[in-house]
Amino acid sequence: MNGNGPGIDTIAAEVREFILGHLVPGDAADSLADDDLLLEGGIVDSGSVMTLVLFLEDRFGIRVEDEDLVALNFATIGRIAEFVADKEDARCVSS
């Protein structure tokens, strides 16, 4: 990462907060680790992923393309944070 955007830990914290606040409200923050499987674990479903995508695009100013919508990119909070950081870096390089 080139330092222009938030760090992976910050991204992960914001993604966790969004998931717990909007997709599985009522769960405690410590109930969802960065490496918990989101789709396979039943924490989110395909409809929830689309809600999450809209959040990521709005909050982090990235564009999630159709080819980005693969299970690996949304498997865990940690993977989502890496995906967002990579997208931010690509955006900064192309600017």
PDB file of C-alpha atoms in Angstrom:
ATOM      1  CA  MET A   1       0.000   0.000   0.000  1.00  0.00           C
ATOM      2  CA  ASN A   2       1.299   3.437  -0.796  1.00  0.00           C
ATOM      3  CA  GLY A   3      -0.102   5.227   2.249  1.00  0.00           C
ATOM      4  CA  ASN A   4      -2.724   7.340   0.495  1.00  0.00           C
ATOM      5  CA  GLY A   5      -5.700   5.451   1.929  1.00  0.00           C
ATOM      6  CA  PRO A   6      -6.557   3.879   5.248  1.00  0.00           C
ATOM      7  CA  GLY A   7      -4.513   0.885   6.373  1.00  0.00           C
ATOM      8  CA  ILE A   8      -5.750  -2.674   6.163  1.00  0.00           C
ATOM      9  CA  ASP A   9      -6.509  -2.763   9.904  1.00  0.00           C
ATOM     10  CA  THR A  10      -8.649   0.375   9.596  1.00  0.00           C
ATOM     11  CA  ILE A  11     -10.466  -0.996   6.551  1.00  0.00           C
ATOM     12  CA  ALA A  12     -11.083  -4.296   8.358  1.00  0.00           C
ATOM     13  CA  ALA A  13     -12.473  -2.486  11.407  1.00  0.00           C
ATOM     14  CA  GLU A  14     -14.857  -0.437   9.267  1.00  0.00           C
ATOM     15  CA  VAL A  15     -15.997  -3.498   7.311  1.00  0.00           C
ATOM     16  CA  ARG A  16     -16.573  -5.399  10.582  1.00  0.00           C
ATOM     17  CA  GLU A  17     -18.554  -2.472  11.986  1.00  0.00           C
ATOM     18  CA  PHE A  18     -20.690  -2.310   8.840  1.00  0.00           C
ATOM     19  CA  ILE A  19     -21.380  -6.049   8.812  1.00  0.00           C
ATOM     20  CA  LEU A  20     -22.295  -6.103  12.487  1.00  0.00           C
ATOM     21  CA  GLY A  21     -24.383  -2.953  12.221  1.00  0.00           C
ATOM     22  CA  HIS A  22     -26.239  -3.693   9.002  1.00  0.00           C
ATOM     23  CA  LEU A  23     -25.987  -7.360   8.035  1.00  0.00           C
ATOM     24  CA  VAL A  24     -25.994  -9.185  11.375  1.00  0.00           C
ATOM     25  CA  PRO A  25     -27.113  -6.544  13.879  1.00  0.00           C
ATOM     26  CA  GLY A  26     -26.950  -7.411  17.531  1.00  0.00           C
ATOM     27  CA  ASP A  27     -23.753  -9.451  17.438  1.00  0.00           C
ATOM     28  CA  ALA A  28     -20.842  -8.202  19.537  1.00  0.00           C
ATOM     29  CA  ALA A  29     -17.782  -6.785  17.774  1.00  0.00           C
ATOM     30  CA  ASP A  30     -15.569  -9.546  19.157  1.00  0.00           C
ATOM     31  CA  SER A  31     -17.895 -12.187  17.694  1.00  0.00           C
ATOM     32  CA  LEU A  32     -16.486 -11.637  14.196  1.00  0.00           C
ATOM     33  CA  ALA A  33     -12.777 -12.177  13.542  1.00  0.00           C
ATOM     34  CA  ASP A  34     -10.845 -11.073  10.444  1.00  0.00           C
ATOM     35  CA  ASP A  35     -10.442 -14.692   9.352  1.00  0.00           C
ATOM     36  CA  ASP A  36     -14.013 -15.924   9.955  1.00  0.00           C
ATOM     37  CA  LEU A  37     -15.522 -17.312   6.752  1.00  0.00           C
ATOM     38  CA  LEU A  38     -18.357 -14.969   5.807  1.00  0.00           C
ATOM     39  CA  LEU A  39     -20.085 -16.788   2.944  1.00  0.00           C
ATOM     40  CA  GLU A  40     -19.188 -20.341   3.882  1.00  0.00           C
ATOM     41  CA  GLY A  41     -19.951 -19.609   7.537  1.00  0.00           C
ATOM     42  CA  GLY A  42     -23.402 -18.283   6.700  1.00  0.00           C
ATOM     43  CA  ILE A  43     -22.643 -14.837   8.121  1.00  0.00           C
ATOM     44  CA  VAL A  44     -23.501 -13.171   4.810  1.00  0.00           C
ATOM     45  CA  ASP A  45     -25.340 -14.379   1.712  1.00  0.00           C
ATOM     46  CA  SER A  46     -25.202 -13.253  -1.911  1.00  0.00           C
ATOM     47  CA  GLY A  47     -27.700 -10.443  -1.298  1.00  0.00           C
ATOM     48  CA  SER A  48     -25.667  -9.234   1.660  1.00  0.00           C
ATOM     49  CA  VAL A  49     -22.549  -9.194  -0.511  1.00  0.00           C
ATOM     50  CA  MET A  50     -24.237  -6.730  -2.855  1.00  0.00           C
ATOM     51  CA  THR A  51     -25.109  -4.493   0.110  1.00  0.00           C
ATOM     52  CA  LEU A  52     -21.496  -4.777   1.243  1.00  0.00           C
ATOM     53  CA  VAL A  53     -20.244  -3.903  -2.251  1.00  0.00           C
ATOM     54  CA  LEU A  54     -22.324  -0.716  -2.260  1.00  0.00           C
ATOM     55  CA  PHE A  55     -20.877   0.200   1.144  1.00  0.00           C
ATOM     56  CA  LEU A  56     -17.303  -0.426  -0.035  1.00  0.00           C
ATOM     57  CA  GLU A  57     -17.775   1.652  -3.179  1.00  0.00           C
ATOM     58  CA  ASP A  58     -19.341   4.527  -1.260  1.00  0.00           C
ATOM     59  CA  ARG A  59     -17.047   4.504   1.771  1.00  0.00           C
ATOM     60  CA  PHE A  60     -13.723   3.839   0.081  1.00  0.00           C
ATOM     61  CA  GLY A  61     -14.337   5.408  -3.328  1.00  0.00           C
ATOM     62  CA  ILE A  62     -13.543   2.251  -5.245  1.00  0.00           C
ATOM     63  CA  ARG A  63     -15.337   0.591  -8.130  1.00  0.00           C
ATOM     64  CA  VAL A  64     -16.113  -3.109  -7.741  1.00  0.00           C
ATOM     65  CA  GLU A  65     -16.270  -4.586 -11.233  1.00  0.00           C
ATOM     66  CA  ASP A  66     -18.223  -7.703 -12.202  1.00  0.00           C
ATOM     67  CA  GLU A  67     -14.995  -9.690 -12.415  1.00  0.00           C
ATOM     68  CA  ASP A  68     -14.218  -8.699  -8.793  1.00  0.00           C
ATOM     69  CA  LEU A  69     -17.357 -10.458  -7.542  1.00  0.00           C
ATOM     70  CA  VAL A  70     -15.691 -13.741  -6.700  1.00  0.00           C
ATOM     71  CA  ALA A  71     -15.949 -15.629  -3.426  1.00  0.00           C
ATOM     72  CA  LEU A  72     -12.226 -15.194  -2.646  1.00  0.00           C
ATOM     73  CA  ASN A  73     -12.510 -11.382  -2.487  1.00  0.00           C
ATOM     74  CA  PHE A  74     -15.367 -11.611   0.019  1.00  0.00           C
ATOM     75  CA  ALA A  75     -14.376 -14.745   1.935  1.00  0.00           C
ATOM     76  CA  THR A  76     -13.297 -12.994   5.148  1.00  0.00           C
ATOM     77  CA  ILE A  77     -13.048  -9.492   6.571  1.00  0.00           C
ATOM     78  CA  GLY A  78      -9.276  -9.706   6.171  1.00  0.00           C
ATOM     79  CA  ARG A  79      -9.600 -10.615   2.496  1.00  0.00           C
ATOM     80  CA  ILE A  80     -12.111  -7.793   1.914  1.00  0.00           C
ATOM     81  CA  ALA A  81      -9.672  -5.334   3.525  1.00  0.00           C
ATOM     82  CA  GLU A  82      -6.849  -6.541   1.251  1.00  0.00           C
ATOM     83  CA  PHE A  83      -9.138  -6.303  -1.786  1.00  0.00           C
ATOM     84  CA  VAL A  84     -10.140  -2.725  -0.914  1.00  0.00           C
ATOM     85  CA  ALA A  85      -6.515  -1.712  -0.262  1.00  0.00           C
ATOM     86  CA  ASP A  86      -5.467  -3.195  -3.621  1.00  0.00           C
ATOM     87  CA  LYS A  87      -8.287  -1.315  -5.380  1.00  0.00           C
ATOM     88  CA  GLU A  88      -7.304   1.932  -3.667  1.00  0.00           C
ATOM     89  CA  ASP A  89      -3.672   1.454  -4.690  1.00  0.00           C
ATOM     90  CA  ALA A  90      -4.700   0.765  -8.301  1.00  0.00           C
ATOM     91  CA  ARG A  91      -6.870   3.891  -8.304  1.00  0.00           C
ATOM     92  CA  CYS A  92      -4.034   6.028  -6.955  1.00  0.00           C
ATOM     93  CA  VAL A  93      -1.541   4.659  -9.482  1.00  0.00           C
ATOM     94  CA  SER A  94      -3.874   5.306 -12.418  1.00  0.00           C
ATOM     95  CA  SER A  95      -4.752   8.831 -11.267  1.00  0.00           C
TER      96      SER A  95
END
